[in-house]
Coordinates of C-alpha atoms in Angstrom, one line a residue:
X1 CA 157.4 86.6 105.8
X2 CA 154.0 86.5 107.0
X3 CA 153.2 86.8 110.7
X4 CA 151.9 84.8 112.4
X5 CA 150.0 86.3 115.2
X6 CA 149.8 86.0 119.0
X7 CA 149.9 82.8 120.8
X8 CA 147.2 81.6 123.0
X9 CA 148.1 79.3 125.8
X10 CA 145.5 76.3 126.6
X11 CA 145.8 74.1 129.5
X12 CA 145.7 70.8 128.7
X13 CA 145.5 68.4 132.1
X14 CA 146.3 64.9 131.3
X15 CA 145.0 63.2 134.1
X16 CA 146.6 60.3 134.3
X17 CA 146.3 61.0 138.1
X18 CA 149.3 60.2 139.8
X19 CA 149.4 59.4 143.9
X20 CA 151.1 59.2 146.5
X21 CA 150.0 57.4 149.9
X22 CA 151.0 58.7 153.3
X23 CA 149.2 57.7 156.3
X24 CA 146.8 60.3 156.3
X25 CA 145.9 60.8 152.8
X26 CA 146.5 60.2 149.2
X27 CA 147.5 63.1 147.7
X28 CA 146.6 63.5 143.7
X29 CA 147.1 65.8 140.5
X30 CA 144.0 68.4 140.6
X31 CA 145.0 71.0 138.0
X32 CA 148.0 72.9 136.0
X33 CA 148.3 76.6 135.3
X34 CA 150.5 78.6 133.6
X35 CA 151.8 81.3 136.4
X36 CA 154.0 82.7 133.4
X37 CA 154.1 83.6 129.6
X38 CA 157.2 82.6 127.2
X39 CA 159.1 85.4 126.1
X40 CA 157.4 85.4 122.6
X41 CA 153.9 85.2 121.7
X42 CA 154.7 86.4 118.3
X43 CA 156.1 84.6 115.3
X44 CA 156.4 84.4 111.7
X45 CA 155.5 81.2 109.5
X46 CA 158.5 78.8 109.4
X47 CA 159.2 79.6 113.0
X48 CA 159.8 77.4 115.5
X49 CA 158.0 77.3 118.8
X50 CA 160.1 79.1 121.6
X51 CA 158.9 78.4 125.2
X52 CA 161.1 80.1 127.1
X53 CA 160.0 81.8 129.9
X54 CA 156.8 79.6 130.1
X55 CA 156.1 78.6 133.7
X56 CA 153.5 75.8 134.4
X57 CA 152.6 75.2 137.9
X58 CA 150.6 71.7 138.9
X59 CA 148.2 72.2 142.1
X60 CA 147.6 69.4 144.3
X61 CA 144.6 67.8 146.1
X62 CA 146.6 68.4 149.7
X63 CA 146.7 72.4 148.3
X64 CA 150.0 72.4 147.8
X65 CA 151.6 73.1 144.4
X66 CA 154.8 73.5 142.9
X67 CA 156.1 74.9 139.1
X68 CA 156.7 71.4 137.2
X69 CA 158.7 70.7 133.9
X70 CA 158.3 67.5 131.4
X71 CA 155.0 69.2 130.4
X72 CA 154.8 69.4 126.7
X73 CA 153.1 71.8 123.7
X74 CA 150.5 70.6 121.0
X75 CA 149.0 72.6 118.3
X76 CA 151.6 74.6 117.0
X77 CA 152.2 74.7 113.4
X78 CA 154.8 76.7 111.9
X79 CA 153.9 76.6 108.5
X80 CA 150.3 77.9 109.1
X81 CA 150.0 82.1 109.4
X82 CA 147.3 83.3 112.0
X83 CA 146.2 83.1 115.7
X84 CA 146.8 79.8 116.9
X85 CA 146.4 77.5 120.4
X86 CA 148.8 75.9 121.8
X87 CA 147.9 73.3 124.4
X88 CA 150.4 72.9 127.4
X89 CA 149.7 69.3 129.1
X90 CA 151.6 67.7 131.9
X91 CA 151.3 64.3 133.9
X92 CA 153.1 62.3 136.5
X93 CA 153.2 59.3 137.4
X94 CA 155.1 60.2 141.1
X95 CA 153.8 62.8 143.4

């Protein structure tokens, strides 16, 4: 089997900004990080992407954030050996 490499992690913001009205302010979608790494980084051609472990945390324009799921992973191509990017993107459409 060949080997694929290590992963790279992209952020991939779709900002299909998302907002919430309160009487103060409207609070929107600023940015995403990933605050941890999946398990495996490492993989050999035919695998399939694992993401477990893989935190993503969205950041808010009130500062407040909070880790999010429903994001979801482009780029990935198991049949292909070498370094590859994967691009983590996340949206809401409710803050």
């Amino acid at each position: 089997m060949k080997k694929l490499g290590t992963l790279i992690l992209a952020i991939g913001l779709v900002l299909g900004f998302s907002s919430c009205k309160t009487e103060t302010e409207e609070v929107t979608l600023e940015k995403i990080e990933i605050t941890a790494q999946p398990s495996k980084t490492e993989y050999f051609v035919g695998e399939e992407l694992d993401t477990t472990g893989l935190e993503v945390t969205a950041t808010y324009s009130d500062e407040s954030s909070k880790v999010v799921t429903g994001w979801i992973t482009s780029g990935y191509d198991k049949t292909k050996a070498g370094e590859q990017t994967v691009t983590v993107s996340y949206t809401e459409t409710e803050v």
